[in-house]
Short mmCIF file of C-alpha atoms and ligand atoms in Angstrom, two decimals:
data_model
loop_
_atom_site.label_atom_id
_atom_site.label_comp_id
_atom_site.label_asym_id
_atom_site.label_seq_id
_atom_site.Cartn_x
_atom_site.Cartn_y
_atom_site.Cartn_z
CA MET X 223 14.40 124.40 53.25
CA SER X 224 16.44 123.11 49.83
CA ALA X 225 16.27 124.96 46.76
CA SER X 226 13.49 124.19 43.87
CA ASN X 227 15.10 122.71 40.90
CA ASN X 228 14.53 125.18 38.68
CA THR X 229 18.16 125.81 37.89
CA PHE X 230 17.93 122.38 36.44
CA ASP X 231 19.73 122.98 32.85
CA PRO X 232 18.47 120.02 29.99
CA VAL X 233 20.85 120.44 28.18
CA ARG X 234 22.23 118.67 31.05
CA VAL X 235 20.45 115.39 31.11
CA ALA X 236 22.20 114.23 27.69
CA VAL X 237 20.04 112.10 26.51
CA LEU X 238 16.99 115.26 25.57
CA ALA X 239 20.07 118.11 24.27
CA PRO X 240 19.23 118.79 21.22
CA ALA X 241 21.58 117.51 19.71
CA GLU X 242 20.75 114.04 20.84
CA VAL X 243 17.35 114.47 20.09
CA ASP X 244 17.99 115.05 16.98
CA ARG X 245 20.73 112.73 16.86
CA MET X 246 18.02 109.41 17.70
CA THR X 247 16.09 111.40 15.39
CA GLY X 248 18.32 111.19 12.31
CA ASP X 249 19.20 108.00 13.38
CA ALA X 250 15.30 106.97 13.00
CA LEU X 251 14.70 108.01 9.75
CA ALA X 252 17.81 106.73 8.29
CA ALA X 253 17.01 103.37 9.25
CA ILE X 254 13.60 104.25 8.03
CA GLY X 255 14.24 104.35 4.75
CA ALA X 256 16.39 102.23 4.45
CA ALA X 257 13.94 99.33 5.30
CA SER X 258 13.29 97.49 1.65
CA ASP X 259 11.11 95.05 3.24
CA PHE X 260 8.28 94.49 5.50
CA ASP X 261 10.34 92.39 8.22
CA GLU X 262 13.62 95.24 7.73
CA LEU X 263 11.03 97.96 8.43
CA LYS X 264 9.24 95.82 11.27
CA ALA X 265 12.74 95.55 13.07
CA ALA X 266 13.48 100.20 11.73
CA ARG X 267 10.12 100.37 14.16
CA LEU X 268 11.26 97.66 17.14
CA ALA X 269 14.65 99.14 17.05
CA HIS X 270 13.85 102.86 17.38
CA ARG X 271 9.98 103.65 18.59
CA GLY X 272 9.99 100.04 21.05
CA ASN X 273 10.09 100.05 24.67
CA ARG X 274 13.88 100.23 24.63
CA ALA X 275 14.89 102.36 21.66
CA PRO X 276 16.80 104.98 22.67
CA LEU X 277 14.37 108.04 22.49
CA THR X 278 12.09 106.08 24.49
CA LEU X 279 13.85 105.56 27.01
CA ALA X 280 15.41 109.55 26.72
CA SER X 281 11.05 110.66 27.03
CA ALA X 282 11.50 108.22 30.25
CA GLU X 283 13.18 110.83 31.50
CA VAL X 284 10.80 114.16 31.06
CA GLY X 285 9.11 113.60 33.83
CA ALA X 286 12.45 114.21 36.25
CA LEU X 287 13.39 117.55 34.74
CA PRO X 288 11.50 120.75 36.17
CA PRO X 289 8.84 121.75 34.45
CA ALA X 290 10.08 124.58 32.31
CA ALA X 291 12.66 122.11 30.95
CA ARG X 292 9.89 119.46 31.03
CA ALA X 293 7.77 120.94 28.48
CA GLU X 294 10.26 121.92 26.52
CA ALA X 295 12.04 118.49 25.88
CA GLY X 296 8.72 117.30 26.12
CA ARG X 297 7.59 119.53 22.48
CA ARG X 298 11.36 118.92 21.23
CA VAL X 299 10.69 114.68 21.71
CA GLY X 300 7.38 114.49 21.10
CA GLN X 301 7.96 116.38 17.56
CA ALA X 302 10.82 113.30 16.80
CA ARG X 303 8.48 110.79 17.70
CA ARG X 304 6.17 112.42 15.12
CA LEU X 305 8.28 112.96 12.15
CA ILE X 306 9.72 109.25 12.87
CA ASP X 307 5.76 107.72 13.09
CA GLU X 308 4.99 109.58 9.43
CA ALA X 309 8.01 108.00 8.05
CA LEU X 310 7.03 105.01 9.29
CA ALA X 311 3.55 105.03 7.44
CA ALA X 312 5.44 106.60 4.75
CA ARG X 313 7.68 103.47 4.49
CA LEU X 314 5.11 101.18 4.61
CA ALA X 315 2.22 103.14 3.34
CA ASP X 316 5.16 102.79 -0.22
CA LEU X 317 6.49 99.12 0.72
CA GLU X 318 2.72 98.48 -0.04
CA ALA X 319 2.61 100.17 -3.32
CA ASP X 320 5.57 98.11 -3.90
CA ARG X 321 4.20 94.58 -2.98
CA ASP X 322 0.83 94.84 -3.93
CA ARG X 323 2.37 95.73 -8.02
CA ARG X 324 4.52 93.27 -7.88
CA VAL X 325 1.37 91.14 -7.06
CA LEU X 326 -0.85 92.82 -9.60
CA LEU X 327 2.01 91.54 -12.42
CA GLU X 328 3.31 88.29 -10.62
CA GLU X 329 0.37 86.46 -9.93
CA ALA X 330 -1.17 87.95 -13.23
CA ALA X 331 -2.92 85.12 -15.64
CA ASP X 332 -2.57 85.53 -19.13
CA VAL X 333 -5.54 84.52 -20.61
CA THR X 334 -4.38 85.23 -23.84
CA LEU X 335 -1.79 82.50 -23.33
CA PRO X 336 -3.08 79.47 -25.45
CA TRP X 337 -4.11 76.34 -23.19
CA ASP X 338 -4.43 73.63 -25.05
CA ARG X 339 -1.04 74.44 -27.07
CA VAL X 340 0.42 72.57 -23.55
CA GLN X 341 1.87 69.86 -24.21
CA ALA X 342 1.25 66.86 -23.18
CA GLY X 343 3.77 63.51 -22.88
CA ALA X 344 3.14 60.69 -25.40
CA ARG X 345 3.11 56.95 -24.57
CA HIS X 346 6.14 54.75 -25.83
CA PRO X 347 5.48 53.25 -29.67
CA VAL X 348 6.88 49.72 -28.50
CA THR X 349 4.44 50.43 -25.71
CA THR X 350 1.51 51.12 -28.15
CA LEU X 351 3.00 49.10 -30.97
CA ALA X 352 2.61 45.92 -28.49
CA GLU X 353 -0.35 46.87 -27.31
CA ARG X 354 -2.53 47.14 -31.00
CA LEU X 355 -0.89 43.89 -31.92
CA ALA X 356 -1.75 42.13 -29.01
CA ASP X 357 -5.35 43.70 -29.53
CA VAL X 358 -5.29 41.70 -33.36
CA PHE X 359 -5.57 38.49 -31.80
CA ILE X 360 -7.18 39.19 -28.90
CA GLY X 361 -9.59 40.04 -31.28
CA MET X 362 -9.20 36.66 -32.49
CA GLY X 363 -10.06 34.76 -29.84
CA TYR X 364 -6.25 34.74 -28.03
CA GLU X 365 -5.53 35.73 -24.41
CA VAL X 366 -2.15 37.09 -23.56
CA ALA X 367 0.56 35.30 -21.32
CA GLU X 368 2.94 36.84 -19.88
CA GLY X 369 6.13 35.36 -18.41
CA PRO X 370 8.99 36.60 -15.61
CA GLU X 371 11.71 38.30 -17.15
CA VAL X 372 14.57 36.13 -15.20
CA GLU X 373 13.66 32.95 -16.53
CA ALA X 374 14.77 30.04 -15.33
CA GLU X 375 16.73 28.14 -18.66
CA TRP X 376 14.88 24.94 -18.53
CA TYR X 377 12.00 26.74 -19.57
CA ASN X 378 13.77 29.26 -21.65
CA PHE X 379 16.46 26.83 -23.74
CA ASP X 380 15.72 23.14 -23.07
CA ALA X 381 11.80 22.67 -22.49
CA LEU X 382 12.24 24.30 -25.84
CA ASN X 383 14.66 21.26 -27.67
CA PHE X 384 17.70 23.82 -27.93
CA PRO X 385 20.51 21.04 -26.99
CA PRO X 386 22.77 21.63 -24.34
CA ASP X 387 25.44 22.40 -26.87
CA HIS X 388 23.25 25.13 -29.31
CA PRO X 389 24.88 28.07 -30.17
CA ALA X 390 22.62 30.24 -28.98
CA ARG X 391 22.60 28.87 -25.47
CA GLU X 392 26.87 30.91 -25.80
CA MET X 393 27.84 33.79 -23.38
CA GLN X 394 27.37 36.48 -26.89
CA ASP X 395 23.77 35.37 -26.86
CA THR X 396 22.50 34.75 -23.42
CA PHE X 397 22.74 37.01 -20.10
CA PHE X 398 23.45 34.21 -18.36
CA VAL X 399 22.56 34.79 -13.77
CA ALA X 400 25.68 34.81 -11.95
CA GLY X 401 25.13 32.25 -9.17
CA PRO X 402 26.05 32.57 -5.71
CA ASP X 403 30.04 32.04 -3.90
CA GLY X 404 30.77 33.19 -7.93
CA ALA X 405 29.77 30.20 -9.13
CA PRO X 406 29.17 31.86 -12.98
CA ARG X 407 25.81 30.49 -13.69
CA SER X 408 22.66 29.68 -11.32
CA GLY X 409 20.79 27.61 -13.81
CA MET X 410 19.19 31.50 -14.35
CA VAL X 411 19.10 33.86 -17.74
CA LEU X 412 17.78 36.87 -19.03
CA ARG X 413 14.77 35.45 -21.67
CA THR X 414 16.45 35.46 -24.85
CA HIS X 415 12.09 35.54 -26.42
CA THR X 416 9.52 35.30 -25.42
CA SER X 417 9.27 31.20 -26.08
CA PRO X 418 9.57 30.64 -22.95
CA VAL X 419 6.21 32.07 -21.78
CA GLN X 420 5.23 29.25 -24.63
CA ILE X 421 5.88 26.99 -22.11
CA ARG X 422 4.51 27.99 -18.88
CA ALA X 423 1.24 28.56 -20.79
CA MET X 424 1.18 24.99 -22.13
CA LEU X 425 1.77 23.66 -18.72
CA THR X 426 -0.50 25.75 -16.62
CA ARG X 427 -3.43 26.35 -18.83
CA PRO X 428 -5.91 24.53 -20.22
CA LEU X 429 -6.61 22.68 -23.51
CA PRO X 430 -7.16 24.46 -26.14
CA LEU X 431 -4.61 27.04 -26.44
CA TYR X 432 -4.46 30.10 -27.43
CA VAL X 433 -2.42 32.89 -26.50
CA VAL X 434 -0.60 36.03 -27.20
CA SER X 435 2.69 36.86 -24.74
CA PRO X 436 4.29 40.55 -25.67
CA GLY X 437 7.20 41.20 -23.23
CA LYS X 438 11.03 42.35 -22.77
CA CYS X 439 13.87 40.24 -24.13
CA PHE X 440 17.79 40.34 -23.42
CA ARG X 441 20.43 39.40 -26.11
CA SER X 442 23.97 40.49 -25.21
CA ASP X 443 24.12 41.99 -28.21
CA PRO X 444 26.69 45.29 -28.37
CA LEU X 445 24.26 48.61 -29.17
CA ASP X 446 24.57 49.42 -32.82
CA ALA X 447 21.57 51.19 -35.27
CA THR X 448 20.05 47.77 -36.13
CA HIS X 449 20.74 46.00 -32.63
CA SER X 450 20.23 46.31 -28.74
CA PRO X 451 20.66 43.83 -25.66
CA VAL X 452 17.36 45.49 -24.23
CA PHE X 453 13.86 44.79 -27.15
CA HIS X 454 10.40 43.05 -27.11
CA GLN X 455 8.83 40.73 -28.84
CA ILE X 456 6.17 39.57 -29.61
CA GLU X 457 4.87 35.71 -29.40
CA GLY X 458 1.37 33.79 -30.15
CA LEU X 459 0.78 30.34 -29.70
CA ALA X 460 -2.25 28.54 -30.35
CA VAL X 461 -2.28 24.48 -29.13
CA ASP X 462 -5.70 22.36 -30.56
CA GLU X 463 -7.17 19.31 -32.29
CA GLY X 464 -5.77 20.05 -35.72
CA LEU X 465 -4.04 22.81 -36.13
CA THR X 466 -1.89 22.90 -39.66
CA MET X 467 -0.08 24.94 -40.76
CA ALA X 468 -2.82 26.99 -42.83
CA ASP X 469 -4.07 27.67 -40.16
CA LEU X 470 -0.20 29.64 -39.07
CA ARG X 471 -0.22 31.36 -42.55
CA GLY X 472 -3.52 32.43 -41.63
CA ALA X 473 -2.86 33.90 -38.34
CA ILE X 474 0.04 35.64 -39.93
CA ALA X 475 -1.92 36.97 -42.59
CA ALA X 476 -4.47 38.46 -40.56
CA PHE X 477 -1.99 39.85 -38.66
CA VAL X 478 0.43 41.65 -41.15
CA GLU X 479 -3.71 43.22 -42.63
CA ALA X 480 -3.88 44.74 -39.08
CA MET X 481 -0.53 46.23 -39.32
CA PHE X 482 -0.11 47.60 -42.88
CA GLY X 483 -2.81 47.48 -44.59
CA ALA X 484 -4.75 45.07 -47.11
CA GLY X 485 -3.83 43.57 -49.33
CA LEU X 486 -0.21 42.40 -49.04
CA ARG X 487 1.09 39.10 -49.88
CA THR X 488 2.89 37.02 -46.89
CA ARG X 489 5.00 34.46 -47.63
CA LEU X 490 7.10 31.27 -45.05
CA ARG X 491 10.40 29.95 -46.51
CA PRO X 492 12.27 27.12 -44.41
CA ASP X 493 14.68 27.79 -41.42
CA TYR X 494 15.27 26.32 -38.77
CA PHE X 495 14.50 26.75 -34.49
CA PRO X 496 14.69 23.89 -32.36
CA PHE X 497 10.62 24.17 -31.31
CA THR X 498 9.27 24.05 -34.81
CA GLU X 499 9.22 21.25 -36.90
CA PRO X 500 8.92 22.42 -39.47
CA SER X 501 10.02 25.94 -38.92
CA ALA X 502 9.34 29.30 -41.58
CA ASP X 503 10.77 32.57 -41.74
CA VAL X 504 7.17 35.05 -42.34
CA SER X 505 7.78 37.82 -45.50
CA MET X 506 5.90 40.64 -46.27
CA GLN X 507 5.60 41.88 -49.11
CA CYS X 508 7.13 45.63 -48.41
CA HIS X 509 4.25 47.74 -47.99
CA VAL X 510 5.54 50.28 -49.65
CA CYS X 511 6.94 49.19 -53.45
CA ARG X 512 4.25 46.72 -52.66
CA GLY X 513 6.67 44.09 -53.45
CA ALA X 514 7.44 46.19 -57.28
CA SER X 515 11.04 46.48 -55.91
CA ALA X 516 11.31 49.99 -57.23
CA GLU X 517 9.25 52.76 -56.27
CA ALA X 518 6.93 54.75 -58.59
CA ASP X 519 10.06 56.95 -59.75
CA GLY X 520 11.82 54.05 -60.87
CA SER X 521 14.09 53.99 -58.03
CA PRO X 522 15.43 51.56 -55.66
CA CYS X 523 13.17 50.98 -53.00
CA ARG X 524 14.39 51.68 -49.68
CA VAL X 525 12.60 50.06 -47.76
CA CYS X 526 12.91 46.82 -48.27
CA LYS X 527 16.25 47.39 -50.65
CA SER X 528 14.79 45.91 -54.23
CA GLN X 529 14.25 42.51 -52.60
CA GLY X 530 10.00 44.10 -52.95
CA TRP X 531 9.77 41.81 -49.34
CA ILE X 532 10.67 42.08 -45.40
CA GLU X 533 11.34 39.15 -43.23
CA ILE X 534 9.04 40.01 -40.53
CA ALA X 535 8.50 37.09 -37.55
CA GLY X 536 9.56 33.59 -37.25
CA CYS X 537 7.47 30.61 -36.92
CA GLY X 538 6.24 26.49 -37.49
CA MET X 539 4.84 23.86 -35.77
CA VAL X 540 5.19 23.15 -32.06
CA ASN X 541 7.25 20.86 -32.32
CA PRO X 542 6.66 17.52 -30.79
CA ARG X 543 9.16 17.20 -28.79
CA VAL X 544 7.80 20.20 -26.76
CA LEU X 545 4.39 19.50 -27.01
CA VAL X 546 5.66 16.18 -24.95
CA ALA X 547 7.69 18.64 -21.92
CA CYS X 548 4.16 20.08 -21.72
CA GLY X 549 2.31 16.94 -21.03
CA ILE X 550 1.04 17.04 -24.63
CA ASP X 551 0.14 14.50 -26.95
CA PRO X 552 1.44 14.78 -29.89
CA GLU X 553 -1.60 12.33 -31.32
CA ARG X 554 -4.04 14.32 -30.46
CA TYR X 555 -2.77 18.47 -31.03
CA SER X 556 -0.61 20.34 -32.61
CA GLY X 557 0.38 23.67 -32.23
CA PHE X 558 1.39 26.66 -34.54
CA ALA X 559 3.95 28.70 -32.87
CA PHE X 560 5.29 32.54 -34.56
CA GLY X 561 7.31 35.19 -33.09
CA LEU X 562 8.14 38.90 -34.11
CA GLY X 563 10.50 41.98 -32.83
CA ILE X 564 8.55 45.10 -32.05
CA GLU X 565 11.48 47.50 -32.37
CA ARG X 566 12.01 46.34 -36.19
CA SER X 567 8.02 45.74 -37.02
CA LEU X 568 8.12 49.09 -35.87
CA MET X 569 11.26 50.26 -37.13
CA VAL X 570 10.25 48.90 -40.64
CA ARG X 571 6.93 50.23 -40.49
CA ASN X 572 7.61 53.70 -39.46
CA GLY X 573 10.92 53.63 -41.80
CA LEU X 574 13.34 54.80 -37.95
CA ALA X 575 16.62 54.23 -38.86
CA ASP X 576 18.60 54.07 -35.49
CA ILE X 577 17.35 51.79 -32.74
CA ARG X 578 18.97 53.57 -30.42
CA ASP X 579 15.84 56.22 -30.77
CA THR X 580 13.46 53.53 -29.14
CA LEU X 581 15.61 53.62 -25.86
CA GLU X 582 16.58 57.69 -24.88
CA GLY X 583 12.92 57.75 -23.46
CA ASP X 584 13.11 61.36 -25.44
CA VAL X 585 9.38 62.16 -25.71
CA ARG X 586 10.16 64.48 -29.08
CA PHE X 587 10.24 60.90 -30.55
CA SER X 588 7.39 59.21 -28.80
CA ARG X 589 5.37 62.34 -29.74
CA ALA X 590 5.34 61.90 -33.50
CA PHE X 591 4.08 58.70 -33.49
CA GLY X 592 0.92 60.71 -32.00
CA VAL X 593 -1.00 60.15 -29.49
CA GLU X 594 -2.77 56.54 -28.55
CA ALA X 595 -4.44 56.24 -25.48
N1 LIG Y 744 12.01 32.58 -30.68
C1 LIG Y 744 12.07 33.36 -31.61
C2 LIG Y 744 13.04 33.58 -31.60
O1 LIG Y 744 13.29 34.91 -30.91
C3 LIG Y 744 11.15 33.29 -32.59
C4 LIG Y 744 10.43 32.63 -32.70
C5 LIG Y 744 8.73 31.73 -32.03
C6 LIG Y 744 9.92 31.22 -34.10
C7 LIG Y 744 8.09 31.49 -32.54
C8 LIG Y 744 9.95 30.27 -34.14
C9 LIG Y 744 8.60 30.22 -33.17
O2 LIG Y 744 14.19 34.07 -32.77
#
């Protein structure tokens, strides 16, 4: 008969030795104490209380011990489990308290912050001024007409009566679009003014015709305080029976009044454009010194450089050759046209010193003009 196993020494089941259980407990408590977030705590729980944890594996050995040793080892392992579970629960409570504190801080809505001082964007003053100018003419019965920015040379020059050797066609003014196979010209240009829209309107719209055309234009000017290779113009064109220079003057006076207020005189002086005959440049009385050439204290007016007048536009009666190019009978119809630079008008109206400010896209610049719808 074999002897009962009473003499089995639990200390010899190495994993259940008190020092070994203490070590496993110590490891577990250290890992739990070091867990700095929920993931690390979960990893510590799996490592020290999971199915494959050393203590779990050791406790499986308890059943193999003789009854006397089993009770003692069982107590030891149970004690270790309790310690570890308490530590896990305490650490979890700490981490939850931390998280709650953080959430309260991070997700707090500061109801004292002024919601209405959040900076809104602003539309660009070139856009709002172009629209305002167009609106003046829409109010007088004009329609908005548009044309492409990459334009056929024929519309930009030929149909507008620019002779083939006109200096404005030369490289220093015009961006020519290269042709295929490296040819320097394709017959297309970046439009140098909005006047080609006149031609498009006359070719496609019924008479009488009243159109206004705002749009982007391009000239190969170097960028400096007063020139930009990309700028905007707005063009007006009227073709009807019996239109005279008096109608042109009336239209110009109406728009100066809309832009600068009543009471400023306008002046036409002879000028030359191939597509208008006669042609004139338009000046208006300086809106700052109102023609006095000097400021109230007698110092020279900086806005008009003491001229009393500010040049704002080109204009004229549509050249009969242009009417003919568009299939319009110049014996029956006459027309007038005018064109002005929007950036330039903006600079005059708002006292801007540098056109480059309009190009930089800094919302602080736009915002200074107020938020227009
Ligand atoms: N297109 C001319 C320019 O760019 C301006 C203009 C328009 C002149 C219409 C007369 C009539 O300088």
